[in-house]
Structure formats: C-alpha cells, structure tokens
mmCIF file with all atom_site columns, C-alpha atoms and ligand atoms in Angstrom:
data_model
loop_
_atom_site.group_PDB
_atom_site.id
_atom_site.type_symbol
_atom_site.label_atom_id
_atom_site.label_alt_id
_atom_site.label_comp_id
_atom_site.label_asym_id
_atom_site.label_entity_id
_atom_site.label_seq_id
_atom_site.pdbx_PDB_ins_code
_atom_site.Cartn_x
_atom_site.Cartn_y
_atom_site.Cartn_z
_atom_site.occupancy
_atom_site.B_iso_or_equiv
_atom_site.pdbx_formal_charge
_atom_site.auth_seq_id
_atom_site.auth_comp_id
_atom_site.auth_asym_id
_atom_site.auth_atom_id
_atom_site.pdbx_PDB_model_num
ATOM   1   C CA . UNK A 1 1   ? 133.378 -28.393 68.512  1.00 89.00 ? 1   UNK A CA 1
ATOM   2   C CA . UNK A 1 2   ? 134.127 -24.770 67.675  1.00 96.00 ? 2   UNK A CA 1
ATOM   3   C CA . UNK A 1 3   ? 135.023 -22.258 70.084  1.00 98.00 ? 3   UNK A CA 1
ATOM   4   C CA . UNK A 1 4   ? 131.967 -20.313 69.317  1.00 98.00 ? 4   UNK A CA 1
ATOM   5   C CA . UNK A 1 5   ? 130.318 -24.039 70.537  1.00 98.00 ? 5   UNK A CA 1
ATOM   6   C CA . UNK A 1 6   ? 132.906 -24.202 73.277  1.00 98.00 ? 6   UNK A CA 1
ATOM   7   C CA . UNK A 1 7   ? 131.778 -20.697 74.276  1.00 98.00 ? 7   UNK A CA 1
ATOM   8   C CA . UNK A 1 8   ? 128.044 -20.851 74.245  1.00 98.00 ? 8   UNK A CA 1
ATOM   9   C CA . UNK A 1 9   ? 127.845 -24.564 75.788  1.00 97.00 ? 9   UNK A CA 1
ATOM   10  C CA . UNK A 1 10  ? 129.785 -22.901 78.753  1.00 98.00 ? 10  UNK A CA 1
ATOM   11  C CA . UNK A 1 11  ? 128.343 -20.058 79.360  1.00 97.00 ? 11  UNK A CA 1
ATOM   12  C CA . UNK A 1 12  ? 125.123 -21.888 79.415  1.00 97.00 ? 12  UNK A CA 1
ATOM   13  C CA . UNK A 1 13  ? 126.288 -23.570 82.683  1.00 96.00 ? 13  UNK A CA 1
ATOM   14  C CA . UNK A 1 14  ? 127.642 -20.055 84.029  1.00 98.00 ? 14  UNK A CA 1
ATOM   15  C CA . UNK A 1 15  ? 125.467 -17.984 86.218  1.00 98.00 ? 15  UNK A CA 1
ATOM   16  C CA . UNK A 1 16  ? 124.566 -14.855 85.168  1.00 97.00 ? 16  UNK A CA 1
ATOM   17  C CA . UNK A 1 17  ? 126.606 -13.522 88.893  1.00 98.00 ? 17  UNK A CA 1
ATOM   18  C CA . UNK A 1 18  ? 129.640 -15.446 87.267  1.00 98.00 ? 18  UNK A CA 1
ATOM   19  C CA . UNK A 1 19  ? 131.973 -13.295 84.772  1.00 98.00 ? 19  UNK A CA 1
ATOM   20  C CA . UNK A 1 20  ? 133.824 -15.816 82.180  1.00 98.00 ? 20  UNK A CA 1
ATOM   21  C CA . UNK A 1 21  ? 137.639 -15.100 81.334  1.00 99.00 ? 21  UNK A CA 1
ATOM   22  C CA . UNK A 1 22  ? 138.976 -16.967 78.228  1.00 98.00 ? 22  UNK A CA 1
ATOM   23  C CA . UNK A 1 23  ? 141.920 -18.199 78.712  1.00 98.00 ? 23  UNK A CA 1
ATOM   24  C CA . UNK A 1 24  ? 144.315 -17.666 75.269  1.00 98.00 ? 24  UNK A CA 1
ATOM   25  C CA . UNK A 1 25  ? 147.718 -18.393 76.940  1.00 98.00 ? 25  UNK A CA 1
ATOM   26  C CA . UNK A 1 26  ? 149.734 -19.995 74.076  1.00 97.00 ? 26  UNK A CA 1
ATOM   27  C CA . UNK A 1 27  ? 146.512 -19.950 71.478  1.00 98.00 ? 27  UNK A CA 1
ATOM   28  C CA . UNK A 1 28  ? 147.127 -18.150 68.124  1.00 97.00 ? 28  UNK A CA 1
ATOM   29  C CA . UNK A 1 29  ? 146.084 -15.076 67.132  1.00 97.00 ? 29  UNK A CA 1
ATOM   30  C CA . UNK A 1 30  ? 143.271 -16.964 65.135  1.00 98.00 ? 30  UNK A CA 1
ATOM   31  C CA . UNK A 1 31  ? 141.695 -18.424 67.497  1.00 98.00 ? 31  UNK A CA 1
ATOM   32  C CA . UNK A 1 32  ? 141.453 -15.596 69.733  1.00 98.00 ? 32  UNK A CA 1
ATOM   33  C CA . UNK A 1 33  ? 139.598 -13.318 67.136  1.00 98.00 ? 33  UNK A CA 1
ATOM   34  C CA . UNK A 1 34  ? 137.239 -16.462 66.580  1.00 98.00 ? 34  UNK A CA 1
ATOM   35  C CA . UNK A 1 35  ? 136.540 -15.561 70.440  1.00 98.00 ? 35  UNK A CA 1
ATOM   36  C CA . UNK A 1 36  ? 135.842 -12.042 69.821  1.00 98.00 ? 36  UNK A CA 1
ATOM   37  C CA . UNK A 1 37  ? 133.680 -12.659 66.768  1.00 98.00 ? 37  UNK A CA 1
ATOM   38  C CA . UNK A 1 38  ? 131.455 -15.277 69.189  1.00 98.00 ? 38  UNK A CA 1
ATOM   39  C CA . UNK A 1 39  ? 130.599 -12.042 71.810  1.00 98.00 ? 39  UNK A CA 1
ATOM   40  C CA . UNK A 1 40  ? 133.425 -12.968 73.852  1.00 98.00 ? 40  UNK A CA 1
ATOM   41  C CA . UNK A 1 41  ? 135.617 -9.560  75.491  1.00 98.00 ? 41  UNK A CA 1
ATOM   42  C CA . UNK A 1 42  ? 137.493 -11.100 78.038  1.00 98.00 ? 42  UNK A CA 1
ATOM   43  C CA . UNK A 1 43  ? 140.611 -12.467 77.792  1.00 98.00 ? 43  UNK A CA 1
ATOM   44  C CA . UNK A 1 44  ? 142.726 -13.906 79.830  1.00 98.00 ? 44  UNK A CA 1
ATOM   45  C CA . UNK A 1 45  ? 147.223 -14.095 79.458  1.00 98.00 ? 45  UNK A CA 1
ATOM   46  C CA . UNK A 1 46  ? 149.492 -15.464 81.989  1.00 98.00 ? 46  UNK A CA 1
ATOM   47  C CA . UNK A 1 47  ? 152.914 -13.800 80.191  1.00 98.00 ? 47  UNK A CA 1
ATOM   48  C CA . UNK A 1 48  ? 152.729 -9.912  80.269  1.00 98.00 ? 48  UNK A CA 1
ATOM   49  C CA . UNK A 1 49  ? 154.708 -9.716  76.236  1.00 98.00 ? 49  UNK A CA 1
ATOM   50  C CA . UNK A 1 50  ? 152.382 -12.731 74.842  1.00 98.00 ? 50  UNK A CA 1
ATOM   51  C CA . UNK A 1 51  ? 149.759 -10.483 76.305  1.00 98.00 ? 51  UNK A CA 1
ATOM   52  C CA . UNK A 1 52  ? 151.233 -7.061  74.748  1.00 98.00 ? 52  UNK A CA 1
ATOM   53  C CA . UNK A 1 53  ? 151.949 -8.846  71.860  1.00 98.00 ? 53  UNK A CA 1
ATOM   54  C CA . UNK A 1 54  ? 148.044 -9.694  71.392  1.00 98.00 ? 54  UNK A CA 1
ATOM   55  C CA . UNK A 1 55  ? 147.082 -6.389  72.415  1.00 98.00 ? 55  UNK A CA 1
ATOM   56  C CA . UNK A 1 56  ? 148.727 -4.397  69.289  1.00 98.00 ? 56  UNK A CA 1
ATOM   57  C CA . UNK A 1 57  ? 147.016 -6.991  66.951  1.00 98.00 ? 57  UNK A CA 1
ATOM   58  C CA . UNK A 1 58  ? 143.407 -7.142  67.924  1.00 98.00 ? 58  UNK A CA 1
ATOM   59  C CA . UNK A 1 59  ? 140.905 -5.408  68.396  1.00 98.00 ? 59  UNK A CA 1
ATOM   60  C CA . UNK A 1 60  ? 140.884 -2.535  70.527  1.00 98.00 ? 60  UNK A CA 1
ATOM   61  C CA . UNK A 1 61  ? 137.486 -4.033  72.785  1.00 98.00 ? 61  UNK A CA 1
ATOM   62  C CA . UNK A 1 62  ? 139.218 -6.884  74.171  1.00 98.00 ? 62  UNK A CA 1
ATOM   63  C CA . UNK A 1 63  ? 139.906 -6.218  77.649  1.00 98.00 ? 63  UNK A CA 1
ATOM   64  C CA . UNK A 1 64  ? 143.226 -8.302  78.974  1.00 99.00 ? 64  UNK A CA 1
ATOM   65  C CA . UNK A 1 65  ? 143.119 -9.790  82.077  1.00 99.00 ? 65  UNK A CA 1
ATOM   66  C CA . UNK A 1 66  ? 146.889 -10.694 83.616  1.00 98.00 ? 66  UNK A CA 1
ATOM   67  C CA . UNK A 1 67  ? 146.279 -14.209 85.527  1.00 98.00 ? 67  UNK A CA 1
ATOM   68  C CA . UNK A 1 68  ? 150.223 -15.307 85.626  1.00 97.00 ? 68  UNK A CA 1
ATOM   69  C CA . UNK A 1 69  ? 152.631 -14.677 88.019  1.00 96.00 ? 69  UNK A CA 1
ATOM   70  C CA . UNK A 1 70  ? 154.063 -10.950 87.487  1.00 97.00 ? 70  UNK A CA 1
ATOM   71  C CA . UNK A 1 71  ? 157.593 -9.904  87.023  1.00 97.00 ? 71  UNK A CA 1
ATOM   72  C CA . UNK A 1 72  ? 158.000 -6.318  88.649  1.00 98.00 ? 72  UNK A CA 1
ATOM   73  C CA . UNK A 1 73  ? 159.869 -4.986  85.609  1.00 98.00 ? 73  UNK A CA 1
ATOM   74  C CA . UNK A 1 74  ? 157.309 -5.910  83.491  1.00 98.00 ? 74  UNK A CA 1
ATOM   75  C CA . UNK A 1 75  ? 154.168 -4.174  85.217  1.00 98.00 ? 75  UNK A CA 1
ATOM   76  C CA . UNK A 1 76  ? 155.471 -1.057  83.131  1.00 98.00 ? 76  UNK A CA 1
ATOM   77  C CA . UNK A 1 77  ? 154.846 -2.962  79.927  1.00 98.00 ? 77  UNK A CA 1
ATOM   78  C CA . UNK A 1 78  ? 151.212 -3.690  80.707  1.00 98.00 ? 78  UNK A CA 1
ATOM   79  C CA . UNK A 1 79  ? 150.310 -0.443  82.877  1.00 98.00 ? 79  UNK A CA 1
ATOM   80  C CA . UNK A 1 80  ? 148.416 1.317   79.911  1.00 98.00 ? 80  UNK A CA 1
ATOM   81  C CA . UNK A 1 81  ? 145.682 -1.218  78.861  1.00 98.00 ? 81  UNK A CA 1
ATOM   82  C CA . UNK A 1 82  ? 145.751 -3.927  80.952  1.00 98.00 ? 82  UNK A CA 1
ATOM   83  C CA . UNK A 1 83  ? 141.862 -3.923  82.521  1.00 98.00 ? 83  UNK A CA 1
ATOM   84  C CA . UNK A 1 84  ? 142.721 -6.806  85.423  1.00 99.00 ? 84  UNK A CA 1
ATOM   85  C CA . UNK A 1 85  ? 145.751 -8.264  87.289  1.00 98.00 ? 85  UNK A CA 1
ATOM   86  C CA . UNK A 1 86  ? 145.076 -11.453 89.169  1.00 98.00 ? 86  UNK A CA 1
ATOM   87  C CA . UNK A 1 87  ? 147.598 -12.486 90.505  1.00 97.00 ? 87  UNK A CA 1
ATOM   88  C CA . UNK A 1 88  ? 149.463 -9.841  92.860  1.00 98.00 ? 88  UNK A CA 1
ATOM   89  C CA . UNK A 1 89  ? 151.374 -12.260 95.291  1.00 97.00 ? 89  UNK A CA 1
ATOM   90  C CA . UNK A 1 90  ? 153.735 -9.489  97.023  1.00 97.00 ? 90  UNK A CA 1
ATOM   91  C CA . UNK A 1 91  ? 153.418 -6.065  98.619  1.00 98.00 ? 91  UNK A CA 1
ATOM   92  C CA . UNK A 1 92  ? 155.979 -4.702  96.531  1.00 97.00 ? 92  UNK A CA 1
ATOM   93  C CA . UNK A 1 93  ? 154.451 -5.683  93.140  1.00 98.00 ? 93  UNK A CA 1
ATOM   94  C CA . UNK A 1 94  ? 151.474 -4.147  93.927  1.00 98.00 ? 94  UNK A CA 1
ATOM   95  C CA . UNK A 1 95  ? 153.131 -0.805  95.021  1.00 98.00 ? 95  UNK A CA 1
ATOM   96  C CA . UNK A 1 96  ? 155.011 -1.152  91.909  1.00 98.00 ? 96  UNK A CA 1
ATOM   97  C CA . UNK A 1 97  ? 152.036 -1.355  90.206  1.00 98.00 ? 97  UNK A CA 1
ATOM   98  C CA . UNK A 1 98  ? 150.752 1.568   91.865  1.00 98.00 ? 98  UNK A CA 1
ATOM   99  C CA . UNK A 1 99  ? 153.734 3.538   90.965  1.00 98.00 ? 99  UNK A CA 1
ATOM   100 C CA . UNK A 1 100 ? 153.228 2.755   86.818  1.00 98.00 ? 100 UNK A CA 1
ATOM   101 C CA . UNK A 1 101 ? 149.425 3.485   87.052  1.00 98.00 ? 101 UNK A CA 1
ATOM   102 C CA . UNK A 1 102 ? 150.251 6.713   88.090  1.00 98.00 ? 102 UNK A CA 1
ATOM   103 C CA . UNK A 1 103 ? 152.736 7.731   85.687  1.00 98.00 ? 103 UNK A CA 1
ATOM   104 C CA . UNK A 1 104 ? 150.628 6.275   83.076  1.00 98.00 ? 104 UNK A CA 1
ATOM   105 C CA . UNK A 1 105 ? 147.205 8.298   84.773  1.00 98.00 ? 105 UNK A CA 1
ATOM   106 C CA . UNK A 1 106 ? 145.219 6.078   85.574  1.00 98.00 ? 106 UNK A CA 1
ATOM   107 C CA . UNK A 1 107 ? 143.804 3.614   88.077  1.00 98.00 ? 107 UNK A CA 1
ATOM   108 C CA . UNK A 1 108 ? 144.337 0.231   88.016  1.00 98.00 ? 108 UNK A CA 1
ATOM   109 C CA . UNK A 1 109 ? 142.026 -3.358  89.151  1.00 98.00 ? 109 UNK A CA 1
ATOM   110 C CA . UNK A 1 110 ? 144.095 -5.773  90.959  1.00 98.00 ? 110 UNK A CA 1
ATOM   111 C CA . UNK A 1 111 ? 143.071 -8.794  92.652  1.00 98.00 ? 111 UNK A CA 1
ATOM   112 C CA . UNK A 1 112 ? 145.292 -10.131 95.706  1.00 98.00 ? 112 UNK A CA 1
ATOM   113 C CA . UNK A 1 113 ? 146.717 -13.866 94.624  1.00 98.00 ? 113 UNK A CA 1
ATOM   114 C CA . UNK A 1 114 ? 145.722 -16.241 97.894  1.00 98.00 ? 114 UNK A CA 1
ATOM   115 C CA . UNK A 1 115 ? 148.069 -19.246 98.212  1.00 96.00 ? 115 UNK A CA 1
ATOM   116 C CA . UNK A 1 116 ? 145.219 -22.493 98.704  1.00 93.00 ? 116 UNK A CA 1
ATOM   117 C CA . UNK A 1 117 ? 146.647 -25.104 97.390  1.00 90.00 ? 117 UNK A CA 1
ATOM   118 C CA . UNK A 1 118 ? 148.512 -27.893 98.984  1.00 87.00 ? 118 UNK A CA 1
ATOM   119 C CA . UNK A 1 119 ? 151.405 -27.266 95.917  1.00 81.00 ? 119 UNK A CA 1
ATOM   120 C CA . UNK A 1 120 ? 154.650 -24.890 97.380  1.00 77.00 ? 120 UNK A CA 1
ATOM   121 C CA . UNK A 1 121 ? 154.891 -24.164 93.539  1.00 74.00 ? 121 UNK A CA 1
ATOM   122 C CA . UNK A 1 122 ? 151.708 -21.884 93.064  1.00 74.00 ? 122 UNK A CA 1
ATOM   123 C CA . UNK A 1 123 ? 151.964 -18.416 93.747  1.00 89.00 ? 123 UNK A CA 1
ATOM   124 C CA . UNK A 1 124 ? 150.026 -16.719 96.604  1.00 96.00 ? 124 UNK A CA 1
ATOM   125 C CA . UNK A 1 125 ? 150.090 -14.834 99.866  1.00 97.00 ? 125 UNK A CA 1
ATOM   126 C CA . UNK A 1 126 ? 148.989 -16.469 103.156 1.00 96.00 ? 126 UNK A CA 1
ATOM   127 C CA . UNK A 1 127 ? 146.184 -14.688 105.356 1.00 96.00 ? 127 UNK A CA 1
ATOM   128 C CA . UNK A 1 128 ? 148.579 -13.076 107.688 1.00 96.00 ? 128 UNK A CA 1
ATOM   129 C CA . UNK A 1 129 ? 150.615 -11.385 104.788 1.00 97.00 ? 129 UNK A CA 1
ATOM   130 C CA . UNK A 1 130 ? 147.124 -10.190 103.456 1.00 98.00 ? 130 UNK A CA 1
ATOM   131 C CA . UNK A 1 131 ? 145.750 -8.610  106.332 1.00 96.00 ? 131 UNK A CA 1
ATOM   132 C CA . UNK A 1 132 ? 149.115 -7.298  107.034 1.00 97.00 ? 132 UNK A CA 1
ATOM   133 C CA . UNK A 1 133 ? 149.136 -5.597  103.711 1.00 98.00 ? 133 UNK A CA 1
ATOM   134 C CA . UNK A 1 134 ? 145.678 -4.181  104.045 1.00 97.00 ? 134 UNK A CA 1
ATOM   135 C CA . UNK A 1 135 ? 146.198 -2.858  107.676 1.00 97.00 ? 135 UNK A CA 1
ATOM   136 C CA . UNK A 1 136 ? 149.214 -1.133  106.518 1.00 97.00 ? 136 UNK A CA 1
ATOM   137 C CA . UNK A 1 137 ? 149.706 2.876   106.384 1.00 97.00 ? 137 UNK A CA 1
ATOM   138 C CA . UNK A 1 138 ? 151.237 2.697   102.756 1.00 97.00 ? 138 UNK A CA 1
ATOM   139 C CA . UNK A 1 139 ? 148.290 0.391   101.713 1.00 98.00 ? 139 UNK A CA 1
ATOM   140 C CA . UNK A 1 140 ? 146.201 3.346   102.030 1.00 96.00 ? 140 UNK A CA 1
ATOM   141 C CA . UNK A 1 141 ? 148.183 5.843   99.997  1.00 97.00 ? 141 UNK A CA 1
ATOM   142 C CA . UNK A 1 142 ? 147.991 4.053   97.305  1.00 98.00 ? 142 UNK A CA 1
ATOM   143 C CA . UNK A 1 143 ? 145.917 5.939   94.835  1.00 98.00 ? 143 UNK A CA 1
ATOM   144 C CA . UNK A 1 144 ? 146.243 4.226   91.744  1.00 98.00 ? 144 UNK A CA 1
ATOM   145 C CA . UNK A 1 145 ? 145.487 0.827   92.221  1.00 98.00 ? 145 UNK A CA 1
ATOM   146 C CA . UNK A 1 146 ? 141.801 -0.763  93.637  1.00 98.00 ? 146 UNK A CA 1
ATOM   147 C CA . UNK A 1 147 ? 141.786 -3.977  95.052  1.00 98.00 ? 147 UNK A CA 1
ATOM   148 C CA . UNK A 1 148 ? 138.986 -5.465  93.557  1.00 98.00 ? 148 UNK A CA 1
ATOM   149 C CA . UNK A 1 149 ? 138.971 -8.397  95.225  1.00 98.00 ? 149 UNK A CA 1
ATOM   150 C CA . UNK A 1 150 ? 141.133 -11.938 95.534  1.00 98.00 ? 150 UNK A CA 1
ATOM   151 C CA . UNK A 1 151 ? 142.165 -15.478 93.423  1.00 98.00 ? 151 UNK A CA 1
ATOM   152 C CA . UNK A 1 152 ? 143.201 -18.050 94.122  1.00 97.00 ? 152 UNK A CA 1
ATOM   153 C CA . UNK A 1 153 ? 144.332 -21.790 92.424  1.00 96.00 ? 153 UNK A CA 1
ATOM   154 C CA . UNK A 1 154 ? 143.258 -25.012 94.072  1.00 96.00 ? 154 UNK A CA 1
ATOM   155 C CA . UNK A 1 155 ? 145.759 -27.820 93.972  1.00 94.00 ? 155 UNK A CA 1
ATOM   156 C CA . UNK A 1 156 ? 145.771 -29.511 91.017  1.00 93.00 ? 156 UNK A CA 1
ATOM   157 C CA . UNK A 1 157 ? 144.079 -32.906 92.225  1.00 94.00 ? 157 UNK A CA 1
ATOM   158 C CA . UNK A 1 158 ? 141.287 -35.645 91.376  1.00 95.00 ? 158 UNK A CA 1
ATOM   159 C CA . UNK A 1 159 ? 140.206 -35.238 95.171  1.00 97.00 ? 159 UNK A CA 1
ATOM   160 C CA . UNK A 1 160 ? 137.417 -33.197 94.782  1.00 97.00 ? 160 UNK A CA 1
ATOM   161 C CA . UNK A 1 161 ? 137.012 -32.869 98.261  1.00 97.00 ? 161 UNK A CA 1
ATOM   162 C CA . UNK A 1 162 ? 140.440 -31.235 98.843  1.00 97.00 ? 162 UNK A CA 1
ATOM   163 C CA . UNK A 1 163 ? 139.830 -29.127 95.969  1.00 97.00 ? 163 UNK A CA 1
ATOM   164 C CA . UNK A 1 164 ? 136.391 -28.151 97.799  1.00 98.00 ? 164 UNK A CA 1
ATOM   165 C CA . UNK A 1 165 ? 137.823 -26.780 100.814 1.00 98.00 ? 165 UNK A CA 1
ATOM   166 C CA . UNK A 1 166 ? 140.342 -24.809 99.379  1.00 97.00 ? 166 UNK A CA 1
ATOM   167 C CA . UNK A 1 167 ? 137.849 -22.587 97.583  1.00 98.00 ? 167 UNK A CA 1
ATOM   168 C CA . UNK A 1 168 ? 136.000 -22.561 101.052 1.00 98.00 ? 168 UNK A CA 1
ATOM   169 C CA . UNK A 1 169 ? 139.229 -21.236 102.862 1.00 98.00 ? 169 UNK A CA 1
ATOM   170 C CA . UNK A 1 170 ? 139.264 -18.597 99.582  1.00 98.00 ? 170 UNK A CA 1
ATOM   171 C CA . UNK A 1 171 ? 135.707 -17.880 99.861  1.00 98.00 ? 171 UNK A CA 1
ATOM   172 C CA . UNK A 1 172 ? 136.015 -17.309 104.090 1.00 98.00 ? 172 UNK A CA 1
ATOM   173 C CA . UNK A 1 173 ? 139.551 -14.898 102.917 1.00 98.00 ? 173 UNK A CA 1
ATOM   174 C CA . UNK A 1 174 ? 136.922 -12.711 100.833 1.00 98.00 ? 174 UNK A CA 1
ATOM   175 C CA . UNK A 1 175 ? 134.348 -12.412 103.411 1.00 98.00 ? 175 UNK A CA 1
ATOM   176 C CA . UNK A 1 176 ? 136.943 -11.297 106.027 1.00 97.00 ? 176 UNK A CA 1
ATOM   177 C CA . UNK A 1 177 ? 138.033 -9.167  103.734 1.00 98.00 ? 177 UNK A CA 1
ATOM   178 C CA . UNK A 1 178 ? 135.265 -7.656  102.757 1.00 98.00 ? 178 UNK A CA 1
ATOM   179 C CA . UNK A 1 179 ? 134.649 -6.679  106.436 1.00 96.00 ? 179 UNK A CA 1
ATOM   180 C CA . UNK A 1 180 ? 137.536 -4.475  105.663 1.00 96.00 ? 180 UNK A CA 1
ATOM   181 C CA . UNK A 1 181 ? 136.900 -3.230  102.188 1.00 97.00 ? 181 UNK A CA 1
ATOM   182 C CA . UNK A 1 182 ? 133.347 -3.265  101.248 1.00 97.00 ? 182 UNK A CA 1
ATOM   183 C CA . UNK A 1 183 ? 134.085 -2.373  97.757  1.00 97.00 ? 183 UNK A CA 1
ATOM   184 C CA . UNK A 1 184 ? 135.198 -5.713  96.833  1.00 98.00 ? 184 UNK A CA 1
ATOM   185 C CA . UNK A 1 185 ? 132.918 -8.011  94.607  1.00 98.00 ? 185 UNK A CA 1
ATOM   186 C CA . UNK A 1 186 ? 135.515 -10.513 93.081  1.00 98.00 ? 186 UNK A CA 1
ATOM   187 C CA . UNK A 1 187 ? 136.341 -13.716 93.729  1.00 98.00 ? 187 UNK A CA 1
ATOM   188 C CA . UNK A 1 188 ? 138.496 -15.225 91.040  1.00 98.00 ? 188 UNK A CA 1
ATOM   189 C CA . UNK A 1 189 ? 138.205 -19.130 91.186  1.00 98.00 ? 189 UNK A CA 1
ATOM   190 C CA . UNK A 1 190 ? 137.823 -21.873 88.693  1.00 98.00 ? 190 UNK A CA 1
ATOM   191 C CA . UNK A 1 191 ? 139.320 -23.820 85.756  1.00 98.00 ? 191 UNK A CA 1
ATOM   192 C CA . UNK A 1 192 ? 137.815 -25.807 83.284  1.00 98.00 ? 192 UNK A CA 1
ATOM   193 C CA . UNK A 1 193 ? 138.451 -29.137 85.679  1.00 97.00 ? 193 UNK A CA 1
ATOM   194 C CA . UNK A 1 194 ? 137.568 -27.301 88.228  1.00 97.00 ? 194 UNK A CA 1
ATOM   195 C CA . UNK A 1 195 ? 135.197 -24.497 87.569  1.00 98.00 ? 195 UNK A CA 1
ATOM   196 C CA . UNK A 1 196 ? 131.680 -25.969 88.695  1.00 98.00 ? 196 UNK A CA 1
ATOM   197 C CA . UNK A 1 197 ? 132.777 -26.615 92.319  1.00 98.00 ? 197 UNK A CA 1
ATOM   198 C CA . UNK A 1 198 ? 134.268 -22.935 92.878  1.00 98.00 ? 198 UNK A CA 1
ATOM   199 C CA . UNK A 1 199 ? 130.872 -21.493 91.548  1.00 98.00 ? 199 UNK A CA 1
ATOM   200 C CA . UNK A 1 200 ? 129.423 -23.694 93.738  1.00 98.00 ? 200 UNK A CA 1
ATOM   201 C CA . UNK A 1 201 ? 131.855 -22.289 96.829  1.00 98.00 ? 201 UNK A CA 1
ATOM   202 C CA . UNK A 1 202 ? 131.194 -18.751 95.793  1.00 98.00 ? 202 UNK A CA 1
ATOM   203 C CA . UNK A 1 203 ? 133.329 -18.109 92.830  1.00 98.00 ? 203 UNK A CA 1
ATOM   204 C CA . UNK A 1 204 ? 132.028 -14.705 90.900  1.00 98.00 ? 204 UNK A CA 1
ATOM   205 C CA . UNK A 1 205 ? 135.039 -14.962 88.050  1.00 99.00 ? 205 UNK A CA 1
ATOM   206 C CA . UNK A 1 206 ? 136.008 -18.411 86.131  1.00 98.00 ? 206 UNK A CA 1
ATOM   207 C CA . UNK A 1 207 ? 139.136 -18.354 84.303  1.00 98.00 ? 207 UNK A CA 1
ATOM   208 C CA . UNK A 1 208 ? 139.126 -21.359 81.675  1.00 98.00 ? 208 UNK A CA 1
ATOM   209 C CA . UNK A 1 209 ? 140.998 -22.058 78.746  1.00 98.00 ? 209 UNK A CA 1
ATOM   210 C CA . UNK A 1 210 ? 141.263 -25.519 76.952  1.00 98.00 ? 210 UNK A CA 1
ATOM   211 C CA . UNK A 1 211 ? 137.615 -25.923 77.446  1.00 98.00 ? 211 UNK A CA 1
ATOM   212 C CA . UNK A 1 212 ? 137.425 -23.531 75.001  1.00 98.00 ? 212 UNK A CA 1
ATOM   213 C CA . UNK A 1 213 ? 140.452 -23.113 73.366  1.00 98.00 ? 213 UNK A CA 1
ATOM   214 C CA . UNK A 1 214 ? 141.404 -26.807 73.130  1.00 97.00 ? 214 UNK A CA 1
ATOM   215 C CA . UNK A 1 215 ? 144.612 -28.752 75.095  1.00 95.00 ? 215 UNK A CA 1
ATOM   216 C CA . UNK A 1 216 ? 147.504 -26.765 75.083  1.00 92.00 ? 216 UNK A CA 1
ATOM   217 C CA . UNK A 1 217 ? 151.134 -28.377 73.944  1.00 81.00 ? 217 UNK A CA 1
HETATM 218 C C1 . PLP B 2 .   ? 146.000 -21.938 81.780  1.00 75.13 ? 301 PLP B C1 1
HETATM 219 C C2 . PLP B 2 .   ? 146.025 -20.948 83.392  1.00 75.13 ? 301 PLP B C2 1
HETATM 220 C C3 . PLP B 2 .   ? 144.005 -21.328 83.366  1.00 75.13 ? 301 PLP B C3 1
HETATM 221 C C4 . PLP B 2 .   ? 143.164 -21.777 82.433  1.00 75.13 ? 301 PLP B C4 1
HETATM 222 O O1 . PLP B 2 .   ? 143.433 -23.602 82.656  1.00 75.13 ? 301 PLP B O1 1
HETATM 223 P P1 . PLP B 2 .   ? 142.638 -24.495 82.109  1.00 75.13 ? 301 PLP B P1 1
HETATM 224 O O2 . PLP B 2 .   ? 142.885 -25.198 82.837  1.00 75.13 ? 301 PLP B O2 1
HETATM 225 O O3 . PLP B 2 .   ? 143.366 -24.343 80.709  1.00 75.13 ? 301 PLP B O3 1
HETATM 226 O O4 . PLP B 2 .   ? 141.418 -23.908 81.864  1.00 75.13 ? 301 PLP B O4 1
HETATM 227 C C5 . PLP B 2 .   ? 143.354 -20.257 84.439  1.00 75.13 ? 301 PLP B C5 1
HETATM 228 N N1 . PLP B 2 .   ? 143.930 -19.869 85.399  1.00 75.13 ? 301 PLP B N1 1
HETATM 229 C C6 . PLP B 2 .   ? 145.493 -19.674 85.241  1.00 75.13 ? 301 PLP B C6 1
HETATM 230 C C7 . PLP B 2 .   ? 146.117 -19.102 86.811  1.00 75.13 ? 301 PLP B C7 1
HETATM 231 C C8 . PLP B 2 .   ? 145.973 -20.455 84.610  1.00 75.13 ? 301 PLP B C8 1
HETATM 232 O O5 . PLP B 2 .   ? 147.709 -20.341 83.953  1.00 75.13 ? 301 PLP B O5 1
#
C-alpha cells in the first residue's frame, strides 16, 4: 500500500478528537512529500538535527513535532520552528526551552513526558517530579512555554492488558494535572502497535510511524 493509502486507512479509524502525528524519523524526504501531498501536515521526528535538515528542505506549512529525547544544547537549533515538543522530561530542559523561546520572541508548546513503562530505558518524569515542577514558583514564572498536556510510551510487550494499565495510569495523571492546569488538552499516547488501546484509554494524539511509512531499518 502507498503512504497515501496507509494514511487514509488510519485516519478512517481515528475519532475526530484524535490528532495524528505521522512519525517520519529515518524516512527520506520523498516519503514526507508524499504524506504532505496527501494532506498530512503534522510530522514527528525524534532527532533534532534530522528535523532541522528536513524543515529546511520541505514545505513550510508542515508542523514539526519533536517526539524524542532532547538534549539541552540542541534546543536552540529547533526553537524557531518547532510546533510541539513532546519529550520534556526534566525541569532543566523546560527552563532551557523557555530561555531559548524568549530569545526567539515566541511561546513554545510543550508536553511533559511521563515514565509509565516498566522498562528503565524509556525517559520521563514520575508523578512526584511532575507535581514538584508544577507546584514550584519557578514554573509559574516561565512565560515562554505553554504546557499543553502529557506524553508517554507504554512498555514494548504483547501483553495488551499491561499496555492498557499503563495508558490508564497516564490518563489519570493527565486528569489530576488538568485540575491544576485547566487549559491542558493534549494526551499524546499510542504508536502503530498500540494506538487503538491508547484511544480507548483517552488519547487525544497518536504518534504513528511504521504503519504509515513502512518498517524502519
Ligand atoms: C518512533 C516513535 C513512534 C512511532 O513508532 P511506530 O511504532 O513506528 O508507530 C512514536 N513515538 C515515539 C516517541 C517514537 O520514537
């Protein structure tokens, strides 16, 4: 199936309130043009340099989402154009984004990444860190970032029940946070293998790569 057909097929299965991020990491620009021509304007990348290179070459109506782990020294490279940073996993990173956004005279939308998986290899904050950040005076002073919600990745496993429990946990953190930050409205959870479960558990944004562009090397 072509990229266009894959996109159409997936979009048919998504409820209206769920936004699709097409994850184009490692994929050539020709594939991204195909997705763009099919009307897909939200693309996700997990490496800053690769996203910068693609942003330079590709149509400017693409909204670039950074979905991977971000090193603080790379923030400045994407600050002028990044549309949403999903992987904010430390207060230091959030402060760096705020500083760079201020210099660039813009406000940058961010998601806080939560650690919900059993694996240690996945990045993210725990519940205590989340609440400490949000409750701090320093956080209130960050005027050039806008927290839009939470992001998380479930454990890589065939155990659907475990994946569902992890998504439920993230949804409940989201609901708790919403009582403190009522404007948050994005819950980024679900990838090619688990997005249907994620949507059942309250996802509003899915990040899908291989089911659109094919397997990565
Ligand atoms: C690669 C990646 C995805 C997409 O994964 P697929 O299984 O190809 O859909 C989603 N989220 C993050 C954070 C990723 O790094």
